[in-house]
């Protein structure tokens, strides 16, 4: 990896990453990839997020679904751990709570393969720094 | 702000969104841009921007961050240090852990900016060894940042070098106090010393040292990218921006939340927290951990900020927020926190070492049903003496849970010492399980589950509990199918 020498170098890394991500998200549905983030902070792991993640990876593989499963930090929904965020190609991300192995199976079958919302969907209840404007 | 969205995520902006072990994902969300931008400004300009934002220390004290940086900058020295206080120790608080585990690079970036502003080339993160995952992710993050040249020599090709190392703490509560923290890093006992001199003059190894908390750092890159005006538009007059709280206890949606300063406790507990569990009645909320106090129904509509919480008899603290319902005994709550303080007192000064122990003993006597009204007088008196005479923040605040519960729930204390009753039914010594002879059918189930054979009676005849043997485990109460056993 070449060292970052300027803000432009930094922006290049950003753009490369974003364009790669964009391709996965908004590509034609047949090309797009399902993105799954599993909240893997201490709290999530203690509630079984590691098992959920392993299950997701194996099961998606078994069903030959093209997906990227990554780990992320705490989403803040301790009451509903383990939590996962699923982004279907061309769709908004959806956060599911209480995802044990059984629910993970339901989510793959009904939401990822069938497009039907199942289980406990956690609504977005915050603004991001991009969304918040000076009043 | 949209009415249905009461939270704004600034410090938590990346937590749960990025893979904390991949620096590219942080950069893709504008990571390290604030550092690049800062290096094109003069240190004074950056400090001025932080000052204008109104950011105050998120570790609990609420000291203006920009001013702290300026104080360290003004001291002339060959070597200076920048420290991140990640010694999160309040019971039930995990804000800092979540930031370190979910977005470690934000802390590294902000520390580098701090180093540039104060003139330090070395950063140290003091983190407790109980946070192995946070340590692991920090190590990965530091490695990646070095590889990208974002830590090390000539960062962004400028004449600025900065590197970060980890220092492990053994998890002592007092080491969150900055002088104790510095001693612990030096390999000395984690005991506080009198200020002045402040760490900004003489800190780690006698060099000027700037100590900030994890959450404080997590705000810095956003202030530089979005501008101090944007940041200062959020919050109240004297407390700007947001605060992360670890919402815990008897509330439906326990979790990590980030709300603008000025949000009310009612909004936090009922709107975001989803109200009290099992439809019970709200009783109190504890903020500020072992240094804070309990707030009640009448405080629910006060806008949360540093000054309002202190005026209400509690404090912001690092952000623990524990909600209690009608089943919680406030004397026991005070005792719980005192137990913690007694355990964590470093023992250096007498008021804290001896005073808190005596406070705890009096509380214990009261929960055993052996307290008198005179004990209540002693509690208040001793509490105030400890506050006035202790050496550091730990002792100066440790009586707060006792004093604030006495202030707001004096009736409950009185019930314990005068009527020898615990209104919440939590103090075991003050309650008895009794069998109602009219409802008891003599099924013998209770007698069979009693672990100490305190229940006797003939088959199909009302049973009786021998109070001198009963250990109040509640097994009979849970098993009785006829509701014949009640608590008095």
Coordinates of C-alpha atoms in Angstrom, one line a residue, chain A:
Chain A
X1 CA 0.0 0.0 0.0
X2 CA 1.4 3.4 -1.0
X3 CA 1.4 6.0 1.8
X4 CA -1.3 8.6 1.8
X5 CA 0.5 11.8 1.0
X6 CA -2.3 14.3 0.5
X7 CA -6.1 14.8 0.8
X8 CA -6.3 13.8 -2.9
X9 CA -4.8 10.4 -2.1
X10 CA -7.3 10.0 0.6
X11 CA -10.2 10.9 -1.7
X12 CA -9.0 8.4 -4.2
X13 CA -9.2 5.6 -1.7
X14 CA -12.7 6.8 -0.7
X15 CA -13.9 6.9 -4.3
X16 CA -12.5 3.5 -5.2
X17 CA -14.2 1.9 -2.2
X18 CA -17.5 3.7 -2.9
X19 CA -17.6 2.8 -6.6
X20 CA -17.0 -0.9 -5.7
X21 CA -19.8 -0.7 -3.2
X22 CA -22.1 1.1 -5.6
X23 CA -21.6 -1.7 -8.1
X24 CA -22.7 -4.3 -5.6
X25 CA -25.7 -2.3 -4.4
X26 CA -27.2 -0.8 -7.5
X27 CA -26.1 -3.2 -10.1
X28 CA -28.8 -4.9 -12.1
X29 CA -30.7 -7.3 -9.8
X30 CA -29.2 -10.3 -11.4
X31 CA -25.7 -8.9 -10.8
X32 CA -26.2 -7.2 -7.5
X33 CA -25.0 -8.8 -4.3
X34 CA -26.8 -9.1 -1.0
X35 CA -24.9 -7.3 1.7
X36 CA -25.3 -8.4 5.3
X37 CA -23.7 -6.7 8.3
X38 CA -23.6 -8.5 11.6
X39 CA -23.3 -6.4 14.8
X40 CA -20.2 -7.9 16.4
X41 CA -19.3 -5.9 19.4
X42 CA -18.7 -7.6 22.8
X43 CA -22.4 -7.3 23.5
X44 CA -23.5 -8.9 20.2
X45 CA -21.0 -11.7 20.4
X46 CA -22.1 -12.4 24.0
X47 CA -25.7 -12.8 22.7
X48 CA -24.7 -15.2 19.9
X49 CA -23.8 -13.0 16.9
X50 CA -20.8 -15.2 16.1
X51 CA -23.1 -18.2 15.7
X52 CA -25.5 -16.2 13.6
X53 CA -22.7 -15.0 11.4
X54 CA -21.3 -18.5 10.9
X55 CA -24.8 -19.8 10.1
X56 CA -25.4 -17.0 7.6
X57 CA -22.2 -17.7 5.8
X58 CA -22.8 -21.4 5.6
X59 CA -26.4 -21.3 4.7
X60 CA -26.0 -18.6 2.0
X61 CA -23.2 -20.7 0.5
X62 CA -25.4 -23.9 0.6
X63 CA -28.2 -22.0 -1.2
X64 CA -25.7 -20.5 -3.7
X65 CA -26.8 -17.0 -2.9
X66 CA -24.3 -14.4 -3.9
X67 CA -23.8 -12.4 -0.7
X68 CA -21.2 -10.5 1.3
X69 CA -21.3 -11.0 5.1
X70 CA -19.2 -8.6 7.1
X71 CA -18.9 -7.7 10.7
X72 CA -19.5 -4.3 12.1
X73 CA -19.6 -2.7 15.6
X74 CA -22.5 -2.2 17.9
X75 CA -25.7 -0.8 16.3
X76 CA -27.0 0.2 19.8
X77 CA -30.0 -2.1 19.9
X78 CA -28.9 -4.2 23.0
X79 CA -32.4 -5.3 23.7
X80 CA -32.7 -7.0 20.3
X81 CA -29.2 -8.6 20.0
X82 CA -28.0 -10.3 17.8
X83 CA -28.9 -7.7 15.2
X84 CA -28.1 -7.8 11.5
X85 CA -28.5 -5.4 8.6
X86 CA -29.5 -6.7 5.2
X87 CA -29.3 -4.7 2.0
X88 CA -30.8 -6.3 -1.0
X89 CA -29.6 -5.0 -4.4
X90 CA -31.3 -1.7 -5.2
X91 CA -33.1 -1.6 -1.8
X92 CA -32.8 0.4 1.4
X93 CA -31.0 -1.4 4.3
X94 CA -33.2 -3.2 6.8
X95 CA -32.2 -4.0 10.4
X96 CA -33.5 -7.2 11.9
X97 CA -33.4 -7.9 15.7
X98 CA -33.3 -11.1 17.7
X99 CA -31.6 -13.0 14.9
X100 CA -30.7 -16.4 16.2
X101 CA -29.9 -19.2 13.8
X102 CA -33.6 -20.0 13.3
X103 CA -34.5 -16.4 12.5
X104 CA -31.5 -16.1 10.3
X105 CA -32.9 -19.1 8.3
X106 CA -36.3 -17.3 8.0
X107 CA -34.6 -14.1 6.8
X108 CA -32.7 -16.0 4.1
X109 CA -35.7 -17.9 2.9
X110 CA -38.4 -15.2 3.2
X111 CA -36.7 -11.9 2.9
X112 CA -33.6 -12.5 0.8
X113 CA -35.1 -15.1 -1.5
X114 CA -38.8 -14.0 -1.3
X115 CA -38.6 -10.2 -0.6
X116 CA -41.1 -10.5 2.2
X117 CA -40.3 -8.7 5.5
X118 CA -40.2 -11.2 8.4
X119 CA -39.5 -11.1 12.1
X120 CA -38.6 -8.0 14.1
X121 CA -37.6 -5.1 11.9
X122 CA -36.0 -2.3 13.9
X123 CA -37.0 1.1 12.5
X124 CA -34.4 3.9 12.0
X125 CA -34.8 6.3 14.9
X126 CA -31.9 8.6 14.4
X127 CA -30.6 11.2 12.0
X128 CA -27.1 10.9 10.5
X129 CA -24.7 13.8 10.3
X130 CA -25.5 14.1 6.6
X131 CA -29.2 14.4 7.3
X132 CA -29.0 16.9 10.1
X133 CA -29.1 20.5 8.9
X134 CA -28.9 23.7 10.9
X135 CA -32.4 24.8 11.7

